[in-house]
Short mmCIF file of C-alpha atoms and ligand atoms in Angstrom, two decimals:
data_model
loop_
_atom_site.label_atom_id
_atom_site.label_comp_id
_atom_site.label_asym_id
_atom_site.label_seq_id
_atom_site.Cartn_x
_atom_site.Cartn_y
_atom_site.Cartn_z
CA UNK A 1 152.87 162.49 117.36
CA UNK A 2 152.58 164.14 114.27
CA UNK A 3 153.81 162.60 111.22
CA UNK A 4 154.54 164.21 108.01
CA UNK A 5 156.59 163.63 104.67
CA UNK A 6 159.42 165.42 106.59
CA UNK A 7 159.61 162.46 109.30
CA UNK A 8 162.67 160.32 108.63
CA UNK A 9 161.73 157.48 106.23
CA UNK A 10 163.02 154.78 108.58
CA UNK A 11 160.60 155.82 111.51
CA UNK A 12 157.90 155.97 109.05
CA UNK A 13 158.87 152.42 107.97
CA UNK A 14 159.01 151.51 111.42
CA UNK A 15 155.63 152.86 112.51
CA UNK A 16 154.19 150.99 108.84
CA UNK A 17 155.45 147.80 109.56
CA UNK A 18 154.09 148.40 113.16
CA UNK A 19 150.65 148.74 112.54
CA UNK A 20 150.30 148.80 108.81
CA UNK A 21 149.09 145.51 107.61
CA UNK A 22 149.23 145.92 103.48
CA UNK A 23 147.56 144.06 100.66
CA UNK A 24 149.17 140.90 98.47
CA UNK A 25 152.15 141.16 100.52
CA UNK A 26 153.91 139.13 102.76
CA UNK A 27 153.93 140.93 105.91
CA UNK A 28 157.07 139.37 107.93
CA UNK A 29 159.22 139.91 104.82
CA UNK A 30 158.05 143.90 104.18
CA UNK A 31 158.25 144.76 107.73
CA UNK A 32 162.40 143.45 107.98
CA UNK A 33 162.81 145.42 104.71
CA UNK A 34 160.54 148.66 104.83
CA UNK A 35 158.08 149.61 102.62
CA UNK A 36 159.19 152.38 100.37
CA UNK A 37 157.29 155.65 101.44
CA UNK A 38 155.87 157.71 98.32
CA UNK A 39 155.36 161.43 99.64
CA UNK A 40 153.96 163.08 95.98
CA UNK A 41 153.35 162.84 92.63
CA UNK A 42 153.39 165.12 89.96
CA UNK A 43 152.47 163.79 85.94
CA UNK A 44 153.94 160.28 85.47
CA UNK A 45 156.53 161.09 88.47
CA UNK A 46 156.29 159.81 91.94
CA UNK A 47 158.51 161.13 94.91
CA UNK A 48 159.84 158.83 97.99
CA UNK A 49 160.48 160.22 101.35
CA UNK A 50 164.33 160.27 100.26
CA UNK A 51 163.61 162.47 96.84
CA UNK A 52 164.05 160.02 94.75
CA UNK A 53 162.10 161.18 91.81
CA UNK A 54 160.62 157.69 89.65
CA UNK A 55 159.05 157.15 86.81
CA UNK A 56 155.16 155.60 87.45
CA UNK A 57 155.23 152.79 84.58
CA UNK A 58 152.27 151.69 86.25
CA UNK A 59 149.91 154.70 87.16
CA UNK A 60 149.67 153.48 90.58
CA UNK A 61 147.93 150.50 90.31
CA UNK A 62 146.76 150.81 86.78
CA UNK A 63 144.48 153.74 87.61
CA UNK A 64 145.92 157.49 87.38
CA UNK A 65 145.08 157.41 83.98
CA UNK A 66 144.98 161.20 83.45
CA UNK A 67 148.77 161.87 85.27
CA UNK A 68 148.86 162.73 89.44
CA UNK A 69 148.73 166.66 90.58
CA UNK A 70 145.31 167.53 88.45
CA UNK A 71 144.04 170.56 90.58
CA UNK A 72 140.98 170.40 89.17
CA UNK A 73 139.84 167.35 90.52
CA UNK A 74 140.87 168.84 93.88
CA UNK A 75 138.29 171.36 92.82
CA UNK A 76 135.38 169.08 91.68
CA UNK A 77 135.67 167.36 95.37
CA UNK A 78 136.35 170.36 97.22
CA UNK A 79 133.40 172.12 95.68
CA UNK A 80 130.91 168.96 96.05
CA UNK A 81 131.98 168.31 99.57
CA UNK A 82 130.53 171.70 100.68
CA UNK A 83 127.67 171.84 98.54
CA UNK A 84 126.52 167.62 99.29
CA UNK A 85 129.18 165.85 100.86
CA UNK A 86 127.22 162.71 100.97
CA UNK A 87 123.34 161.43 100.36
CA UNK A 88 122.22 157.55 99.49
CA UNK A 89 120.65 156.65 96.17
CA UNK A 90 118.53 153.69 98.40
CA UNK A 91 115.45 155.34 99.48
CA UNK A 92 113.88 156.54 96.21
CA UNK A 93 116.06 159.67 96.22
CA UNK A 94 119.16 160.22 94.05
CA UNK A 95 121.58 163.65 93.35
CA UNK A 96 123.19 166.02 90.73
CA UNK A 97 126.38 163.95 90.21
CA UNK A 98 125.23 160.29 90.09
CA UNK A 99 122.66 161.70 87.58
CA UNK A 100 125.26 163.33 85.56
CA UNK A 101 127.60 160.67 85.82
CA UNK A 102 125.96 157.57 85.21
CA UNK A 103 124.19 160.09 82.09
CA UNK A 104 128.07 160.77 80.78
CA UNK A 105 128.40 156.91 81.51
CA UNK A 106 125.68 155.92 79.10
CA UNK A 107 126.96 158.49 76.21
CA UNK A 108 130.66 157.62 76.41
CA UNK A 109 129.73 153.35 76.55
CA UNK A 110 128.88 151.89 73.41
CA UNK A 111 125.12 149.99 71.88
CA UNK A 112 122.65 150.46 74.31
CA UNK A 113 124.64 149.85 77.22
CA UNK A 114 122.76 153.35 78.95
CA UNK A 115 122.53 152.15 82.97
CA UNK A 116 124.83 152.40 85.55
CA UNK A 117 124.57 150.58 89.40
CA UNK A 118 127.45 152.57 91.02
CA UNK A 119 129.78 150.63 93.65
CA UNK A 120 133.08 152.38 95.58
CA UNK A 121 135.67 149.61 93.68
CA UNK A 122 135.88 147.18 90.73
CA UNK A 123 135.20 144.04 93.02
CA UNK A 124 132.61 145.57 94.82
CA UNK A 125 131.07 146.39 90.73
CA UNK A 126 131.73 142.37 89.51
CA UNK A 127 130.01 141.32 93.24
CA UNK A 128 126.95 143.12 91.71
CA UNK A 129 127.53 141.62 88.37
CA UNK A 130 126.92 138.41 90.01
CA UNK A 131 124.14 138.43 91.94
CA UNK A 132 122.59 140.93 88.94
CA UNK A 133 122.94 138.15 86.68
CA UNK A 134 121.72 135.29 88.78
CA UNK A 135 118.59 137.47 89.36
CA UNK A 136 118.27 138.33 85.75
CA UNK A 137 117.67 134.88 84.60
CA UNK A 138 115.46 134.16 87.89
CA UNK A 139 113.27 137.28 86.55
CA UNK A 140 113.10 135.90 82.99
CA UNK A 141 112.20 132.44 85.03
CA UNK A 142 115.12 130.95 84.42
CA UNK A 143 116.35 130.43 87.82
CA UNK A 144 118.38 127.48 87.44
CA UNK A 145 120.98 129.62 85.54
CA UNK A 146 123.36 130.03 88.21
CA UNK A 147 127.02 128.97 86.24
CA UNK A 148 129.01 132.07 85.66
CA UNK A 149 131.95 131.41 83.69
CA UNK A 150 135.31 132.74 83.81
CA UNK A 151 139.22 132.15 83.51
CA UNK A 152 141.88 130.89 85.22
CA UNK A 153 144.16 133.80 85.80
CA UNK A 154 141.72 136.48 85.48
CA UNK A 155 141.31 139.03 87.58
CA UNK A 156 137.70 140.72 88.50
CA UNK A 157 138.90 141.37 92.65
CA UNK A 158 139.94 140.81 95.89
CA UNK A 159 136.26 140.42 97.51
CA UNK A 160 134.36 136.64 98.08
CA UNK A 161 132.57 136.90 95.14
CA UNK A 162 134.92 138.75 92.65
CA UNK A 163 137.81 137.03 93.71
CA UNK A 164 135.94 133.95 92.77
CA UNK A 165 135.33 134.73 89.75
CA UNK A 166 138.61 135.38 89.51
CA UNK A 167 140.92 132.88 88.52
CA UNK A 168 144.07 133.84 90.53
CA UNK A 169 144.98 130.21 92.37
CA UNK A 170 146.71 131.52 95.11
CA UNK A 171 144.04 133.41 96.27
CA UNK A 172 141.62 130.62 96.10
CA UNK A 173 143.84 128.40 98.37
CA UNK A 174 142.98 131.14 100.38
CA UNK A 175 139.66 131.72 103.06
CA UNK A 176 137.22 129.30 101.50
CA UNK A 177 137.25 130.60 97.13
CA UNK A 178 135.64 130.09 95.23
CA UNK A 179 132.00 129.78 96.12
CA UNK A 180 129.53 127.46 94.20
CA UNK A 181 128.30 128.08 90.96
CA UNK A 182 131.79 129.54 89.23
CA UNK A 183 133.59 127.22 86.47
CA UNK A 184 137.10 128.17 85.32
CA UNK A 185 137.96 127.56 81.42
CA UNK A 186 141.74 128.32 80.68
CA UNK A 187 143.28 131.53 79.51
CA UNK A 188 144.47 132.42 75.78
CA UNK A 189 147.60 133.07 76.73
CA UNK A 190 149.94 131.92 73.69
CA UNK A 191 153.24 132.18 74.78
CA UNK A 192 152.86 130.39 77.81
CA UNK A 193 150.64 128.03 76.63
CA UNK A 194 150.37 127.89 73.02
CA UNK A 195 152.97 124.39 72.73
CA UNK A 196 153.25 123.90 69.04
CA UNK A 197 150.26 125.42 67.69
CA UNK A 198 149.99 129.09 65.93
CA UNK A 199 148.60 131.63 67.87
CA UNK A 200 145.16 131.51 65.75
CA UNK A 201 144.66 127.93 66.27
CA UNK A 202 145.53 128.31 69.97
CA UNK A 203 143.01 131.32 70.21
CA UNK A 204 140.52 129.18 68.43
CA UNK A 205 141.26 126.49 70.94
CA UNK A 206 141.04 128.62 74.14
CA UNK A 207 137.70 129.80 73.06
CA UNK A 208 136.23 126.76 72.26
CA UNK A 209 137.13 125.45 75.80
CA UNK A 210 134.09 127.97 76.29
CA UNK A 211 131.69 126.06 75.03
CA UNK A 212 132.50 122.53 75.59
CA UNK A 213 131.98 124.33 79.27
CA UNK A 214 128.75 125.54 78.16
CA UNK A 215 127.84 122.06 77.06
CA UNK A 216 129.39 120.37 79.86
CA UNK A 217 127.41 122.40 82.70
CA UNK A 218 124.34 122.24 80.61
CA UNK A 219 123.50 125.66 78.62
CA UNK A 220 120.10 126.09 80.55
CA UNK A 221 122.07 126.39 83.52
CA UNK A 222 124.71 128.60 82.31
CA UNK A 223 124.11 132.86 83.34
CA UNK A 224 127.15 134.57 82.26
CA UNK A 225 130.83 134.50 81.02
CA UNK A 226 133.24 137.05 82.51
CA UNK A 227 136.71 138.49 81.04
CA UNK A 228 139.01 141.01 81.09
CA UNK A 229 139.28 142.14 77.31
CA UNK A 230 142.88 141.78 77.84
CA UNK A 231 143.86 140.18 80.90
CA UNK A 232 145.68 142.62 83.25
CA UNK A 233 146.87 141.95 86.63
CA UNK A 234 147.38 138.13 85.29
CA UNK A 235 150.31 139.99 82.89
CA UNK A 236 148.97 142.23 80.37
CA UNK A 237 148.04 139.32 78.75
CA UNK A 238 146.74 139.93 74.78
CA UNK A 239 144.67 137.19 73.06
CA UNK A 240 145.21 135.91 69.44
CA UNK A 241 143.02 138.24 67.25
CA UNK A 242 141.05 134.71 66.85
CA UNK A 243 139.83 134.22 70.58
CA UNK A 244 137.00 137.41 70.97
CA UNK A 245 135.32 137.03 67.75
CA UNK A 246 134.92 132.95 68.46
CA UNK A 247 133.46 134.02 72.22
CA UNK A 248 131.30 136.45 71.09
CA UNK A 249 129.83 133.68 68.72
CA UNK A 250 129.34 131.09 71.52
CA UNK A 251 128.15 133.69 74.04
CA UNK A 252 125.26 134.34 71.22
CA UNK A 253 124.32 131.16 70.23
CA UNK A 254 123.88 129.99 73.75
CA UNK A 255 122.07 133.36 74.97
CA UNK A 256 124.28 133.76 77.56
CA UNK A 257 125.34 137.30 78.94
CA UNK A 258 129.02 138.42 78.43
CA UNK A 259 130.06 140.78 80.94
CA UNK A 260 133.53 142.60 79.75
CA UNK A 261 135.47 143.73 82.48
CA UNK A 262 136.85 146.79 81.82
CA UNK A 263 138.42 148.20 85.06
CA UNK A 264 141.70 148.17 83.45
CA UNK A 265 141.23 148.51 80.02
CA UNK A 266 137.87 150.94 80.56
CA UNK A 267 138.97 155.17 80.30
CA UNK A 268 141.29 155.01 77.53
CA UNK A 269 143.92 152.81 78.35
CA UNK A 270 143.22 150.64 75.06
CA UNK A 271 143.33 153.51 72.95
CA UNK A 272 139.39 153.57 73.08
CA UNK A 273 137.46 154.76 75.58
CA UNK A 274 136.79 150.73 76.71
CA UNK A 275 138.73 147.59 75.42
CA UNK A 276 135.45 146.13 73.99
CA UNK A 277 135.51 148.90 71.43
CA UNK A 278 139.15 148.23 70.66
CA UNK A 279 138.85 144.18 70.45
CA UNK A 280 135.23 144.21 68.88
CA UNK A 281 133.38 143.32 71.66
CA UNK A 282 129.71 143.51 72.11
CA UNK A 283 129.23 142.89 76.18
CA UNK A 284 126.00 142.88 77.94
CA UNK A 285 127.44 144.35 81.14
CA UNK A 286 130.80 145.91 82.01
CA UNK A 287 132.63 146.48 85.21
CA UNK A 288 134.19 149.81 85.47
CA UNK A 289 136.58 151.41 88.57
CA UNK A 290 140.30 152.53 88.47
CA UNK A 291 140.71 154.86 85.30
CA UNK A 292 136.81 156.05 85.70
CA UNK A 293 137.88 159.12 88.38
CA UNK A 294 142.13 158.25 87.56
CA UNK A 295 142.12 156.64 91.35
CA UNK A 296 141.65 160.23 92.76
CA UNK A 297 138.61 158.30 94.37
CA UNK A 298 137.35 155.42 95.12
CA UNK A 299 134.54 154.62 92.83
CA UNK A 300 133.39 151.57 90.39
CA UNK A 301 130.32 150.61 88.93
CA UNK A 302 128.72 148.13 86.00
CA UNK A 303 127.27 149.50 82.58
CA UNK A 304 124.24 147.92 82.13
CA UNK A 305 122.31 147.34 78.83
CA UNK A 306 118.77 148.32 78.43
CA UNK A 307 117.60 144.50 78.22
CA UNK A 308 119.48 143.70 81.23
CA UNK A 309 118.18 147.17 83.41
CA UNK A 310 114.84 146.38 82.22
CA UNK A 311 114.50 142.75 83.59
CA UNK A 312 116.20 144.11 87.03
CA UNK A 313 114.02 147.08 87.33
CA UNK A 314 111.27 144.33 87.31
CA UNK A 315 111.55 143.75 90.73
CA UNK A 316 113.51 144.95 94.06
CA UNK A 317 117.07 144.19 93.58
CA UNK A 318 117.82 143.85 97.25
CA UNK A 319 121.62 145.04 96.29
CA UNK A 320 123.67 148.24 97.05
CA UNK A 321 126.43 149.93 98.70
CA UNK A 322 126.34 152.91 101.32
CA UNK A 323 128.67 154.91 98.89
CA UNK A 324 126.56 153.68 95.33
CA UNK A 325 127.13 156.40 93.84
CA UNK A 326 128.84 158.47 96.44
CA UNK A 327 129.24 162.23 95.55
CA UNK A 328 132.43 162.99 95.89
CA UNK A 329 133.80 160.53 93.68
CA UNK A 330 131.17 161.40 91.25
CA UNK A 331 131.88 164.51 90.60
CA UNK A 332 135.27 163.42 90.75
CA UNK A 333 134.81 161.26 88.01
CA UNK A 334 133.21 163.26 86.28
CA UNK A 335 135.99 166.40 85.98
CA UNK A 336 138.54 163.38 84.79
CA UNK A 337 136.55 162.54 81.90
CA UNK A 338 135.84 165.86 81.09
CA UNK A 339 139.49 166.21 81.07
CA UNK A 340 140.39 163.22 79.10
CA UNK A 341 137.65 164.14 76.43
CA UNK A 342 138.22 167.98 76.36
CA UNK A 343 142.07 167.89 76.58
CA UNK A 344 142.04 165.35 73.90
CA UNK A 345 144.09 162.40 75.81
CA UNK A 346 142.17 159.23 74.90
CA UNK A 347 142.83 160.64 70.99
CA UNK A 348 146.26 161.65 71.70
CA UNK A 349 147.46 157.98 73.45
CA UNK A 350 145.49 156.30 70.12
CA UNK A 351 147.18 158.33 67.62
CA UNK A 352 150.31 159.80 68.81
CA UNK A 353 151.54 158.14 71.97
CA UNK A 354 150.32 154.48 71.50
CA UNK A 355 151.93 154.30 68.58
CA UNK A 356 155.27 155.44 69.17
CA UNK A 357 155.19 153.43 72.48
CA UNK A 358 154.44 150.43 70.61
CA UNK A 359 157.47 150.84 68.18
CA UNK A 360 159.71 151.39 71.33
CA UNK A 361 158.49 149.03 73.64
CA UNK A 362 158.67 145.93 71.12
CA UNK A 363 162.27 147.07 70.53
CA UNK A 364 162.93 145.61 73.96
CA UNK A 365 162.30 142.44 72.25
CA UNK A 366 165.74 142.57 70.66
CA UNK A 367 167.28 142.28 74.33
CA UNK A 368 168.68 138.95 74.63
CA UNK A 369 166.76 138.37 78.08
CA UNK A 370 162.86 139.07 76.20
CA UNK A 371 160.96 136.62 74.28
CA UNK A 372 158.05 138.40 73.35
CA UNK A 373 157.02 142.02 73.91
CA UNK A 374 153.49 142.94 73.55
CA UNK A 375 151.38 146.43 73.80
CA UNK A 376 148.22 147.33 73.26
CA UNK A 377 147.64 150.61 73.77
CA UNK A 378 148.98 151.78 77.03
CA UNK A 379 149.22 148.38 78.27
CA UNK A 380 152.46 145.74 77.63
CA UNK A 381 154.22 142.90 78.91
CA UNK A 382 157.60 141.07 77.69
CA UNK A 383 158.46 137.86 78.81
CA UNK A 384 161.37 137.00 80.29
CA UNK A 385 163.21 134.05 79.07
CA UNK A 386 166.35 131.74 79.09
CA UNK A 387 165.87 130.91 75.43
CA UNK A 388 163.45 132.63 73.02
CA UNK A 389 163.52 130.00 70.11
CA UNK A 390 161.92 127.95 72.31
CA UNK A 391 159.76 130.52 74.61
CA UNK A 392 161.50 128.14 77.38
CA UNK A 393 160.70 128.93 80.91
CA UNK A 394 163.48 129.25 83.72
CA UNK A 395 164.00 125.92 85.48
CA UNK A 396 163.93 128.40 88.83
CA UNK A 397 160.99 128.95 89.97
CA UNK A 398 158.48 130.81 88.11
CA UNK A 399 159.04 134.68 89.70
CA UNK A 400 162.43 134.39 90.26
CA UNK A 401 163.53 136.45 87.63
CA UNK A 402 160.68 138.72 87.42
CA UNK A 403 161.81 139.77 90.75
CA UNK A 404 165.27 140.37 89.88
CA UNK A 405 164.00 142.31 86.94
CA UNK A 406 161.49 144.69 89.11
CA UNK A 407 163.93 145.47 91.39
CA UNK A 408 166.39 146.39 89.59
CA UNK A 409 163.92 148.45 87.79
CA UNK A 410 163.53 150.17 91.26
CA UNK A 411 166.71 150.71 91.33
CA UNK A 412 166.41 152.50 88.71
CA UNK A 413 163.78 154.53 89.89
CA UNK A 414 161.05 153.34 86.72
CA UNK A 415 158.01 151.39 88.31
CA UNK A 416 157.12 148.18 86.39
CA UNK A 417 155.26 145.67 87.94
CA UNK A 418 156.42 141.33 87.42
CA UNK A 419 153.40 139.03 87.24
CA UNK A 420 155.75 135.60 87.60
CA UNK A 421 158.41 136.53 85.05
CA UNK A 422 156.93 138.89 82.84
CA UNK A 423 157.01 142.23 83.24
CA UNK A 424 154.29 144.59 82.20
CA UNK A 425 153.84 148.14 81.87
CA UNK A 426 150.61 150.31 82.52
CA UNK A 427 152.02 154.22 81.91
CA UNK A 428 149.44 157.37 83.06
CA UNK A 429 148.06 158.32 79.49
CA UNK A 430 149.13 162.07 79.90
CA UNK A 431 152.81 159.83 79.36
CA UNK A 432 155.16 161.93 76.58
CA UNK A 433 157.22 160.90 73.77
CA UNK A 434 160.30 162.04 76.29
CA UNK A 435 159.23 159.90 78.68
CA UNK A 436 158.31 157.17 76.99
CA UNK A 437 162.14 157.47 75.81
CA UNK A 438 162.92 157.73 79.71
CA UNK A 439 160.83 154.79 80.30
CA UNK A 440 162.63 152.34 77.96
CA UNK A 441 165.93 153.16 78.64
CA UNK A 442 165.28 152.40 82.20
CA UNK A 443 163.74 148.88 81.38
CA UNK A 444 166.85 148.51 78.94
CA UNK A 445 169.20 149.11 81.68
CA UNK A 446 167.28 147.53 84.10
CA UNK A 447 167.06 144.32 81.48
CA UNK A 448 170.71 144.15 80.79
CA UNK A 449 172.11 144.71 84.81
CA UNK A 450 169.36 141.53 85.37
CA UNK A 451 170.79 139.62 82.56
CA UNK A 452 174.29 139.87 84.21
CA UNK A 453 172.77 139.36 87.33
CA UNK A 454 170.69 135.82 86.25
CA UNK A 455 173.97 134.48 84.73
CA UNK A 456 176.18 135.19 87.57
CA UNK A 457 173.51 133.28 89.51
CA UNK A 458 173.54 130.29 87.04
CA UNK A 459 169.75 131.29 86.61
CA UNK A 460 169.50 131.29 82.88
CA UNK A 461 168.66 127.53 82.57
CA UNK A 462 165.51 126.29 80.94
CA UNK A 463 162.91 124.18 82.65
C1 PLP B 1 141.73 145.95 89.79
C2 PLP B 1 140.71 145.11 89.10
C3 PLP B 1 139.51 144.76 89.72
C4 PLP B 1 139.25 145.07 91.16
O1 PLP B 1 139.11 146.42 91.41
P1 PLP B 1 139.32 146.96 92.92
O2 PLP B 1 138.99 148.41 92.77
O3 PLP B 1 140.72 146.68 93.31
O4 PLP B 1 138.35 146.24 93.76
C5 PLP B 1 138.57 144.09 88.99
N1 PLP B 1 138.81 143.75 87.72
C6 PLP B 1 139.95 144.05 87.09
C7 PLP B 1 140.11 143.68 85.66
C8 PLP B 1 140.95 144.73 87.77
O5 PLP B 1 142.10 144.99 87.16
#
């Protein structure tokens, strides 16, 4: 049996829900409805085995930073597969593209953070984060610093260890998370959370919760604190300008190491190449994947500062992946950030794009269904709500709208994602000024047929 994008889309659902078992879904539910097949992609537009042509608010799963259809990155792994398809970097031996990668790496990340340990994803990257850590401070003869840090509702992965130092509860309730030695401290995430108090205080607040942790677990024993600079997968979730500078303060005064992870916001998606550059962050370590080769493959890795490499390269680090630095995706990732430094895209989204996003996408804060409506960069979330003077929550469950929303943005054909009910947008950065116009009318239409939709179904009652 040969299958192609030609085969009708209900056998291909058929065959999927046969013997495709997918990720963070509920398997039962997809299989009676069929998965929606996705046969190309072209710039910020995705094709479905039935031509629908959609709109990719979300470049794929906040990855294809530089746009889908880039033949040159066909190229770079095309021309590396016959010339090395694949050596290791384990037995003292190493290759043209991890050197010239984790080299671009160290020029394009900011301070001295010049060393890279390459990994095939962004959990696989924060799994080495943790055990690099743990064996820092045992190196320095500190071994009794095992506490890593992190939030509730962060996300650093899907793996044991990075989806423990995640703070996503439903995975934890999950195959045995999180493992000893993780503490959560609570997110800053104002409009949720935030009760009476301004966003600064609240910010304030949230941070401090960092050190009373610090204090709490004893600050000899503490190794590291871990966050997204803005939370993504938890919904695009943007601190009060007070909560980084107070972290970075406690981090330093307790000599603990901050490791920012920047799978997300890493590659230009901030309007910076990383997120600590926009939000004034001075991290230790950061995780890198997604945007690093625009998903076109696999790869992830942590920056490393020169304290941090020189303390591991002390001893054996008995750590590493058969694909560390892999080739292929090397030299994949290394065409897409030549082409979002030559072609001028990271400057473009920060002072062209960005900008004109922002003023459209907090317009959609005037629909009567949004409370808030948030962007940094190429990364926003609204919230959905049944009253905004009081940034009241539905009284149905949390989701239930968000749902409603996302799927009648599919109807739509524009991809935007719901984390409970907010939903959040994550465009490719090659996005233009006519599509961003595309984007919101979609989400405008899409907000207004929910609206109808939530008040038919007595839905817009507050908690
Ligand atoms: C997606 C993500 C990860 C995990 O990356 P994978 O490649 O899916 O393993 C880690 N951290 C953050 C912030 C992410 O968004």
């Amino acid at each position: 049996m040969t299958l192609s994008a030609n085969t009708p889309t209900a056998e291909l659902q058929a065959l999927d829900a046969a013997h495709h078992m997918h990720p963070f879904t509920h398997g039962a539910g997809l299989a009676a409805k069929g998965a929606r097949v996705i046969t190309r992609a072209e710039g910020c537009w995705l094709t479905d085995s039935d031509g629908h042509r959609i709109l990719d608010g979300m470049a794929g799963l906040w990855c294809v930073n530089i746009g889908y259809g880039r033949s040159e990155l066909a190229e770079a792994a095309r021309r590396q597969m016959l010339e090395l398809p694949f050596y290791n970097t384990f037995f003292q031996t190493t290759h043209v593209p991890a050197i010239a990668l984790a080299k671009r790496l160290a020029d394009l990340a900011p301070g001295d953070l010049n060393h890279v340990f390459f990994a095939s994803s962004g959990s696989e990257a924060n799994d080495t984060n943790l055990r690099m850590v743990r064996t820092y401070w045992a190196e320095k003869g500190q071994p009794q610093r095992q506490w890593i840090i992190s939030r509730w509702n962060g996300y650093h992965g899907s793996s044991v260890g990075s989806g423990s130092l995640g703070g996503m509860k439903g995975m934890h309730a999950q195959g045995g998370m999180p493992i000893p030695g993780i503490a959560h401290i609570d997110q800053p995430h104002w409009w949720l959370e935030g009760g009476q108090t301004s966003p600064e205080e609240f910010g304030l607040m949230r941070a401090r919760q960092l050190e009373e942790k610090i204090l709490e677990l004893g600050p000899q024993n503490v190794a590291a604190f871990i966050a997204e600079p803005i939370q993504g997968a938890g919904g695009v979730i943007v601190p009060p300008d007070s909560y980084w500078p107070e972290i970075q303060r406690i981090v330093k005064q307790y000599g603990i190491l901050l490791i920012a992870d920047e799978v997300i916001c890493g590659f230009g998606r901030t309007g910076n190449w990383f997120g600590a550059q926009t939000l004034g962050i001075t991290p230790d370590i950061m995780t890198i994947a997604k945007g690093l080769s625009s998903g076109y493959q696999p790869i992830g890795g942590s920056i490393v500062s020169d304290e941090v490499a020189e303390v591991i390269g002390g001893t054996e680090f008995n750590h590493g992946y058969t694909y560390s630095g892999h080739p292929v995706a090397c030299a994949v990732a290394l065409e897409n950030l030549r082409l979002l430094d030559e072609e001028g895209i990271v400057t473009r989204v920060r002072e062209e794009t960005a900008p004109y996003l922002k003023d459209r996408f907090e317009s959609l804060a005037e629909h009567p269904l949004v409370g808030e409506a948030r962007i940094v960069g190429m990364m926003g979330s609204i919230a959905l709500t049944p009253d905004k003077a009081s940034r009241a929550r539905f009284e149905a469950e949390a989701g239930t709208v968000g749902f409603l929303c996302r799927e009648r943005c599919f109807a739509n054909n524009l991809i935007m994602r719901h984390v409970y009910d907010r939903m959040i947008v994550s465009p490719p950065l090659v996005i233009s000024k006519d599509e961003i116009d595309i984007l919101i009318d979609r989400a405008w239409k899409s907000l207004d047929q929910t609206l109808v939709q939530v008040k038919a179904e007595g839905l817009m009652r507050s908690a």
